[in-house]
Tab-separated table of C-alpha atoms in Angstrom:
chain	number	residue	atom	x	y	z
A	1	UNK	CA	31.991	17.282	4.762
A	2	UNK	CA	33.016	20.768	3.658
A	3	UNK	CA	30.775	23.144	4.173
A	4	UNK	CA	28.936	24.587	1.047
A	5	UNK	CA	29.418	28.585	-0.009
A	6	UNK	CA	25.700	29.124	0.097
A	7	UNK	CA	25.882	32.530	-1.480
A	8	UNK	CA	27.570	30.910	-4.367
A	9	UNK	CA	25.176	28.264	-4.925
A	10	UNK	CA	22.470	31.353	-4.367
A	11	UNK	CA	24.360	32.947	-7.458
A	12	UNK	CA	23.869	29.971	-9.644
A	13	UNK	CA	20.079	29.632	-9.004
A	14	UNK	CA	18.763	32.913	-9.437
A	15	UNK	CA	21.186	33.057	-12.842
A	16	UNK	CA	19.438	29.719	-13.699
A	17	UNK	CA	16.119	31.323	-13.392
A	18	UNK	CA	17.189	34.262	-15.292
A	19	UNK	CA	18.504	32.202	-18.324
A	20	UNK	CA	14.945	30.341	-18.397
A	21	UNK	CA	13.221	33.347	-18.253
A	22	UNK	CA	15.342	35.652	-20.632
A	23	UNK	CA	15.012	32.249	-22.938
A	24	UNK	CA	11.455	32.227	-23.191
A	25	UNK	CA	11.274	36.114	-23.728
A	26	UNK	CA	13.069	35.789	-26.570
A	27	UNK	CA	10.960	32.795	-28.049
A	28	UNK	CA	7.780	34.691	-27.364
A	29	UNK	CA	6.941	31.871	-25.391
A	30	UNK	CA	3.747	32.378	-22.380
A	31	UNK	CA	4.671	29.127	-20.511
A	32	UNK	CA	3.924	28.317	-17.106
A	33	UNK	CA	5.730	25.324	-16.918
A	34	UNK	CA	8.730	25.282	-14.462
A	35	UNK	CA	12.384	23.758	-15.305
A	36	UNK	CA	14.068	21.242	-13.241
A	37	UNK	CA	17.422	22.303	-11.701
A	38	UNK	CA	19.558	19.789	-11.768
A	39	UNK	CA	22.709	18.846	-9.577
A	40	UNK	CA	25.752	17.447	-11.145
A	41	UNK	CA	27.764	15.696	-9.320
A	42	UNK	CA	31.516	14.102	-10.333
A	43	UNK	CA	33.796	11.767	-8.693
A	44	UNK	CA	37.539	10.840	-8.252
A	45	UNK	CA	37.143	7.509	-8.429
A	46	UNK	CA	33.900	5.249	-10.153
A	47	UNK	CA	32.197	3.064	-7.313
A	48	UNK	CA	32.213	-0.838	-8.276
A	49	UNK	CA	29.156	-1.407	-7.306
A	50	UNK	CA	25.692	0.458	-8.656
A	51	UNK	CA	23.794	2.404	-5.916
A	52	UNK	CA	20.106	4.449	-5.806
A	53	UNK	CA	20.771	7.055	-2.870
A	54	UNK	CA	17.387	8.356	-1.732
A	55	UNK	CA	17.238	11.969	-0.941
A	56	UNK	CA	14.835	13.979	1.425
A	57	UNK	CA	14.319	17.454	0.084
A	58	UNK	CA	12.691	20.306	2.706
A	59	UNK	CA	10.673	21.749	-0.189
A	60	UNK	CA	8.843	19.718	-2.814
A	61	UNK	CA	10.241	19.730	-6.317
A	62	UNK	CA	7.177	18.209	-7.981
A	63	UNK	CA	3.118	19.756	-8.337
A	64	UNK	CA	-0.153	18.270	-6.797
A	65	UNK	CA	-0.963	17.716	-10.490
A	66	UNK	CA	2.570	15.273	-10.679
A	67	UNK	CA	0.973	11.674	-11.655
A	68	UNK	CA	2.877	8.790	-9.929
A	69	UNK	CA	2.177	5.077	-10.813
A	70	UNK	CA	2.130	2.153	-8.166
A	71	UNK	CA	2.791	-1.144	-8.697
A	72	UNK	CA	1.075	-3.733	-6.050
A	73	UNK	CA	1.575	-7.196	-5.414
A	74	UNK	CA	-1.731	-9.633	-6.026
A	75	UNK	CA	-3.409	-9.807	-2.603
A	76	UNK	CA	-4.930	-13.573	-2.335
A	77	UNK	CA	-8.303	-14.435	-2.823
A	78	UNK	CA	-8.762	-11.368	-5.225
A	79	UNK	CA	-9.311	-10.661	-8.716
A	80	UNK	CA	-6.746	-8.083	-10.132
A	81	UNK	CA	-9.674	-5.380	-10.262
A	82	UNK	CA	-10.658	-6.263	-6.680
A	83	UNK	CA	-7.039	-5.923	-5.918
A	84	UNK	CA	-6.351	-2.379	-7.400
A	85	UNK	CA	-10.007	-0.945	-5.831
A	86	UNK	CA	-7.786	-2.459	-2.396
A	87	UNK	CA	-5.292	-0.334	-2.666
A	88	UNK	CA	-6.911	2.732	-4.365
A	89	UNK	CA	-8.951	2.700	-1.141
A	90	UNK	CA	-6.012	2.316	1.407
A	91	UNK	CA	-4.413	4.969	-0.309
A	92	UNK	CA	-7.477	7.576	0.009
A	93	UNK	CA	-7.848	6.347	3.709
A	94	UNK	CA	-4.076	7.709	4.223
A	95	UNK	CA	-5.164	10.725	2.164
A	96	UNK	CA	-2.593	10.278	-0.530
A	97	UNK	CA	-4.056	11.974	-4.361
A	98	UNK	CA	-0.769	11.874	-5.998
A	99	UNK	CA	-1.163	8.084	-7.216
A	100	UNK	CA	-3.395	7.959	-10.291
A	101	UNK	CA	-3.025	4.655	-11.150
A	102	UNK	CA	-2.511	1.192	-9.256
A	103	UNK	CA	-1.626	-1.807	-11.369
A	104	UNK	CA	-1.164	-4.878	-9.681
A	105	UNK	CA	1.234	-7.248	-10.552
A	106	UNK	CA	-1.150	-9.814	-12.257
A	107	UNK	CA	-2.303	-6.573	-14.213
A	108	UNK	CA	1.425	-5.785	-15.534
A	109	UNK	CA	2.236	-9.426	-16.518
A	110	UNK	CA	-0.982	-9.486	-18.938
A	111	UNK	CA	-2.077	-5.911	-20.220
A	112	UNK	CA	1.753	-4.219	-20.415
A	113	UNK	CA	3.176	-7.607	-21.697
A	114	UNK	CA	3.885	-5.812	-25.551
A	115	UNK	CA	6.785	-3.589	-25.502
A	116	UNK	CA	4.345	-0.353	-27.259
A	117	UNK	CA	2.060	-0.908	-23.910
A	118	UNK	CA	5.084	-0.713	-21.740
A	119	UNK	CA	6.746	2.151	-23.742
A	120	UNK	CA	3.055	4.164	-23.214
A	121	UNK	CA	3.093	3.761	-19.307
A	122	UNK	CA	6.894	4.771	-19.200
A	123	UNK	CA	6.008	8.045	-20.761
A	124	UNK	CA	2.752	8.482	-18.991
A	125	UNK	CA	4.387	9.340	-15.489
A	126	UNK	CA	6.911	11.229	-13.978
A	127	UNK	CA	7.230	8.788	-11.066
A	128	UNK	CA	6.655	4.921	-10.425
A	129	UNK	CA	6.497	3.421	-7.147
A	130	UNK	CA	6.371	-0.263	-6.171
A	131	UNK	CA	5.037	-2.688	-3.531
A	132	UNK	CA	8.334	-4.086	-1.806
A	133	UNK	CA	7.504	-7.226	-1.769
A	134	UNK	CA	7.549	-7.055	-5.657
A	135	UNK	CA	9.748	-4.998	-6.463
A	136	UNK	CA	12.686	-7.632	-7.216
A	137	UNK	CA	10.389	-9.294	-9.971
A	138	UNK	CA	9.741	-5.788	-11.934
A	139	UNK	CA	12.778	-5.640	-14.199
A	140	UNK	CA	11.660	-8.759	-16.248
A	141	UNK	CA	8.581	-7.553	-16.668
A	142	UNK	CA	8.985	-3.909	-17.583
A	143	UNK	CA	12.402	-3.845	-19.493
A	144	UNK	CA	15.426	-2.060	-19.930
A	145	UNK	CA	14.065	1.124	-20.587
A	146	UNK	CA	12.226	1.678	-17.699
A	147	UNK	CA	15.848	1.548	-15.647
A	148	UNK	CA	17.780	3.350	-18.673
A	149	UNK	CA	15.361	6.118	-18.414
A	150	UNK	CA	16.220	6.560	-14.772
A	151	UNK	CA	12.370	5.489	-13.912
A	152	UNK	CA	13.448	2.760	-12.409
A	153	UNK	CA	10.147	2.267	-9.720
A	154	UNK	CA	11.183	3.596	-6.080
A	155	UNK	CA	10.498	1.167	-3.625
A	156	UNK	CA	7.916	1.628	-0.460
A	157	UNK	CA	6.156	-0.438	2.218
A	158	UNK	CA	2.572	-0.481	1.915
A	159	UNK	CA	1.898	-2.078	5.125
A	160	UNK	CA	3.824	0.914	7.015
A	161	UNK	CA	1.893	2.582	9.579
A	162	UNK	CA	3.424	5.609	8.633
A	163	UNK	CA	2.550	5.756	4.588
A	164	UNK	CA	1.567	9.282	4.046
A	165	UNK	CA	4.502	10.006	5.040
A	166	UNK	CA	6.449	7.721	3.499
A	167	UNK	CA	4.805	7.813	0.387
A	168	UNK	CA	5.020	11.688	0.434
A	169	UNK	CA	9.003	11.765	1.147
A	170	UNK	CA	9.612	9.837	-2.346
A	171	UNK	CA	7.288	11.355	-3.967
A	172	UNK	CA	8.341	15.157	-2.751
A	173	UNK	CA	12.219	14.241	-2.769
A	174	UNK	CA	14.206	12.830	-5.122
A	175	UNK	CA	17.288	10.004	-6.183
A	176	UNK	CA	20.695	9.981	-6.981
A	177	UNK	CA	21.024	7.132	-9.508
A	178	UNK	CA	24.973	5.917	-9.076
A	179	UNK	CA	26.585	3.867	-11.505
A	180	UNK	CA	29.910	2.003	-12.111
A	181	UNK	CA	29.561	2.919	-15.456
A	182	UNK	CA	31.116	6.564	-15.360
A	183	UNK	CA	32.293	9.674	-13.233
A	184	UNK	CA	29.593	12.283	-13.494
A	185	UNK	CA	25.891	11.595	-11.858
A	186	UNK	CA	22.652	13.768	-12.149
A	187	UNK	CA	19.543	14.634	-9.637
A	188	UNK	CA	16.844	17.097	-10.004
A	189	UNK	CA	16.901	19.060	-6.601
A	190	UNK	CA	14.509	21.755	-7.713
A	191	UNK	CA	12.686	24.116	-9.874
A	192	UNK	CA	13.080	27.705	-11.603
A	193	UNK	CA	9.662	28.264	-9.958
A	194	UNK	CA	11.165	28.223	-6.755
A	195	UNK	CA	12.179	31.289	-4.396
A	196	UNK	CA	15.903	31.238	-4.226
A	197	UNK	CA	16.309	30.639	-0.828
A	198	UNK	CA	13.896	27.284	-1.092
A	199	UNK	CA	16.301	25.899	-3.994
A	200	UNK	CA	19.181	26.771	-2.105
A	201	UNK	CA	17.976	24.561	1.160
A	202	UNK	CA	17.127	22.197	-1.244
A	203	UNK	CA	20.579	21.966	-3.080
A	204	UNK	CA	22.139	21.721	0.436
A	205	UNK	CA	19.751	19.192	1.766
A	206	UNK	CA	20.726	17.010	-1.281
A	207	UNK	CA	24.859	17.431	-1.035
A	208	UNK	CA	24.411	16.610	2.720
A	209	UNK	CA	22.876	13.388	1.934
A	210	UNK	CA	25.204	12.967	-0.878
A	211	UNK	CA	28.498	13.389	1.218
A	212	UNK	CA	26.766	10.546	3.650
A	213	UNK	CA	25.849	7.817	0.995
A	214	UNK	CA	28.039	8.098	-1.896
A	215	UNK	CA	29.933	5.254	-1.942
A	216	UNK	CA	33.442	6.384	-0.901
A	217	UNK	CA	31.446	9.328	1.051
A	218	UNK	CA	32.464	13.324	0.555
A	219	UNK	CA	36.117	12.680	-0.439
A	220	UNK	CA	34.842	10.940	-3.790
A	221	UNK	CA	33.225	14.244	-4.281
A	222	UNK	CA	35.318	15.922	-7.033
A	223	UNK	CA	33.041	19.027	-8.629
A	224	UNK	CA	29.248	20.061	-7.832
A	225	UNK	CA	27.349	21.786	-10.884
A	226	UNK	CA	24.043	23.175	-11.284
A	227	UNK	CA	21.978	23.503	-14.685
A	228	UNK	CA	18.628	23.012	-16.199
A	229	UNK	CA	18.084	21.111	-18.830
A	230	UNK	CA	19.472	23.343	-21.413
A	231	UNK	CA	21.388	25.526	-20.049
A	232	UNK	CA	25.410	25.524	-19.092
A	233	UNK	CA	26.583	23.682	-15.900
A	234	UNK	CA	27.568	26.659	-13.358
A	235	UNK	CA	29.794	25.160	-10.656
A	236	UNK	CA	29.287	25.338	-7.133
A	237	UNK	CA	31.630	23.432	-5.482
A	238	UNK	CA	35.193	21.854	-6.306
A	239	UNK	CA	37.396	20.306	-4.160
A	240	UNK	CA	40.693	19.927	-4.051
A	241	UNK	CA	43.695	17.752	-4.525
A	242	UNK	CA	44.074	17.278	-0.836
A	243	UNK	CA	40.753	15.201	-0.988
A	244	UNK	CA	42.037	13.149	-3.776
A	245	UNK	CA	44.957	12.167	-1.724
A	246	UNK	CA	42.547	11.339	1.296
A	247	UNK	CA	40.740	9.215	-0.834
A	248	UNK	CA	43.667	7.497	-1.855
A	249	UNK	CA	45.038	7.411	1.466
A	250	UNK	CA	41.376	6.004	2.881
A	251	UNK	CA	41.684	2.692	-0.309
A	252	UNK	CA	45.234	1.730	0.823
A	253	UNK	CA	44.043	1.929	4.413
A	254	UNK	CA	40.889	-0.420	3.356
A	255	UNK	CA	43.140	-2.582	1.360
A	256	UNK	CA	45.910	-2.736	3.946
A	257	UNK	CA	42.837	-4.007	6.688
A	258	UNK	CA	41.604	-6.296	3.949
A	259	UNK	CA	45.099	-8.087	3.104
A	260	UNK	CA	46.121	-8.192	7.211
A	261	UNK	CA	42.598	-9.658	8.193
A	262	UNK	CA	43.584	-12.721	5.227
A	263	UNK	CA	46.891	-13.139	6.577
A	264	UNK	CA	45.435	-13.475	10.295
A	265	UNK	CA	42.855	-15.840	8.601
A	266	UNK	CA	45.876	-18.049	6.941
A	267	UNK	CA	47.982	-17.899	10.225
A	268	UNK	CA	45.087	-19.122	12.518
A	269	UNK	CA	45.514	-23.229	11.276
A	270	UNK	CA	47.066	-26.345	13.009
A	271	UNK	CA	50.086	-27.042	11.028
A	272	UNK	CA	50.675	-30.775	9.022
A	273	UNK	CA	53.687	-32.791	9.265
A	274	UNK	CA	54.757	-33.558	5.661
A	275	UNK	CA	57.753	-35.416	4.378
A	276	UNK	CA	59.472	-34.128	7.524
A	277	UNK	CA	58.426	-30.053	7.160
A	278	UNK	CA	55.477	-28.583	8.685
A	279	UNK	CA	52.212	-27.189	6.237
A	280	UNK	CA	49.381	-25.455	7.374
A	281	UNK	CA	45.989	-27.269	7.618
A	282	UNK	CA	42.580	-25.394	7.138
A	283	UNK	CA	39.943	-25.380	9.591
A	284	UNK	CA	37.735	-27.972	7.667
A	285	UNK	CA	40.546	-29.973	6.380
A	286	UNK	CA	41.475	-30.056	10.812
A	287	UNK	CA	37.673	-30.835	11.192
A	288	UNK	CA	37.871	-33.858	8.545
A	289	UNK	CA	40.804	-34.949	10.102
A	290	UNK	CA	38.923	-35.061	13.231
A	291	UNK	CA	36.162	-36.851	12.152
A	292	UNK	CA	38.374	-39.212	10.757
A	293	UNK	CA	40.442	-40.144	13.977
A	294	UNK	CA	36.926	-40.494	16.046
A	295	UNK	CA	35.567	-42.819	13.245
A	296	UNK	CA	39.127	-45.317	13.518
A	297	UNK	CA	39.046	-44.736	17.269
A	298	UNK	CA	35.179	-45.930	17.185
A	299	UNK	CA	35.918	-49.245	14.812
A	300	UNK	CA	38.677	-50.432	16.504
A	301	UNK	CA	37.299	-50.654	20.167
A	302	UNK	CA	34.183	-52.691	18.079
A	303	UNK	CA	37.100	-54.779	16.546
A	304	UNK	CA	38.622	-55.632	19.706
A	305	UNK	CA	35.390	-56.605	21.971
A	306	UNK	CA	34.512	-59.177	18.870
A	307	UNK	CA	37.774	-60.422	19.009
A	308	UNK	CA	37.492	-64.291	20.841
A	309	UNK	CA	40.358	-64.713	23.407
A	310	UNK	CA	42.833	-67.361	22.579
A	311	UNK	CA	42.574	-70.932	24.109
C-alpha cells in the first residue's frame, strides 16, 4: 500500500470543519450537533461478490449518548421478557451502557412483524447489533430496508469472554459496505467535532484496513475522497495508471493459475480404449469401472464352485 500524504488529508479535514462551521454561521444556526466525515472510496474494477469490511478506528466516531439496538437469540426455558432482562444484565455485568434496547428474536417475529413497526425501530438507532447465532435468520424478518439503509445489524459473539471489548470496537469503529453493484463506496471515519490530528489517524486507520480487505486489495483502489454530508468531495488520494495495469496484470495471473490448475485436473485420468483411439476417463467414471470388474470377478468364482464336474 502507498503511503498516504497525511498533510493533505490534514488539509481536507480542517477545510471540512470550516465549511460546516462557516455553513451554520450563515444560517444563524446554534447547533451542537457534529457532522460525519465521510470517506469515499472508488475502484478500477467492481468486486463480484458483496463484502462488509469491518474497520477499527483509534478514536471513537460516535457519543456515549449513541443508542445501539441488539438482537438476541431465545435462550431455552425462557419467556421473551425473561430473555431480554438475561441479556440486559450480562451486558451491565461487562459494563456496556451503549445498548438501550435488547429484543430477542421471539420479540422481533411478533411485535415488529408490520412493516410501520419495523420502519420505527430502523429510524430509532444509529446502530444494530446481533446475536451470531441469529444473525442469518434477520433479513426475513426485518426487510429490505434495514440492508438498503446500510443498517444492516453488525454481527458479535455474546458468549465471548472478551465482550466489552468486542462490543466496544463495533460500536466505536465503523464498516465499509462493498457491493457488486457499482464503483464508488462510502464509510463514516469521523466527525467535524474532532481535533484534526484525531480525524486524520482515523482516516488512515480506515485506508489501512481498506488496502487489506478490499476485495482485489490496494491496487483496486482508484481515488480516496473526503466530505460530509453536504459538502463537495475533496480528494485525498489518486492513484495511478500503473496500478490499473497491476491489477490487470494480478486477474490474468489469477486466471492463468485458474485455467492451468483445470488442465492439470483434465490431464490427471486413466485413458479409455475406444473404437481403436484412446479417451480420457474421469476419476469416478475409473472408480465405477472398478467396482464393476470386482463385482464380475466376485460372480464368476461363485459361478464356477456351483458348477457340478462332468461324469
Amino acid at each position: 500500500m502507498a503511503a498516504l500524504d497525511g498533510e493533505q488529508v490534514a488539509k481536507a479535514v480542517k477545510a471540512l470543519q470550516a465549511y460546516v462551521k462557516k455553513i451554520r454561521n450563515d444560517a444563524e444556526l446554534f447547533m451542537n450537533e457534529n457532522e460525519n466525515i465521510m470517506l469515499n472510496v472508488t475502484v478500477w474494477k467492481i468486486p463480484n461478490r458483496e463484502q462488509t469490511v469491518k474497520i477499527n478506528l483509534p478514536h471513537g466516531i460516535r457519543s456515549e449518548s449513541t443508542e445501539v439496538c441488539l438482537f438476541t437469540k431465545d435462550e431455552p426455558n425462557m419467556t421473551a421478557d425473561q430473555t431480554k432482562r438475561f441479556y440486559i444484565k450480562l451486558l451491565s455485568k461487562h459494563g456496556i451502557k451503549n445498548i438501550t434496547r435488547v429484543i430477542p428474536y421471539k420479540t422481533l417475529k411478533t411485535e415488529y412483524k408490520p412493516y410501520e413497526a419495523k420502519r420505527r425501530l430502523l429510524s430509532s438507532f444509529n446502530l444494530f447489533l446481533a446475536d451470531d447465532r441469529i444473525r442469518r435468520l434477520l433479513p426475513s424478518h426485518l426487510g429490505k430496508h434495514f440492508y438498503t439503509s446500510k443498517k444492516a445489524p453488525l454481527s458479535v459473539k455474546l458468549t465471548s469472554r472478551n465482550l466489552a471489548k468486542d462490543l466496544n470496537k463495533l460500536i466505536q469503529g465503523t464498516i465499509l459496505s462493498v457491493n457488486k453493484k457499482g464503483s464508488c463506496y462510502t464509510t463514516i471515519v469521523a466527525h467535524t467535532g474532532m481535533k484534526p490530528q484525531e480525524a486524520v489517524e482515523n482516516v488512515t486507520a480506515a485506508v489501512r484496513v481498506i488496502a487489506q480487505k478490499l476485495p482485489m486489495q490496494w491496487k483496486n483502489v482508484k481515488v480516496l475522497h473526503l466530505k460530509t454530508p453536504a459538502s463537495i468531495a475533496l480528494p485525498i488520494y489518486a492513484s495511478g495508471l500503473q496500478n490499473l495495469q497491476d491489477l490487470q496484470e494480478s486477474l490474468q495471473e489469477s486466471l492463468n493459475k485458474q485455467h492451468k490448475a483445470k488442465l492439470n485436473g483434465e490431464n490427471h485420468t486413466t485413458p479409455k480404449r475406444v473404437n481403436g483411439s484412446e479417451k480420457p476417463v474421469g476419476k469416478k467414471q475409473q472408480k465405477l469401472k472398478n467396482k464393476k470388474r470386482q463385482k464380475a470377478a466376485k460372480q464368476n468364482t461363485g459361478n464356477q464352485g456351483l458348477q457340478t464336474p462332468s461324469s
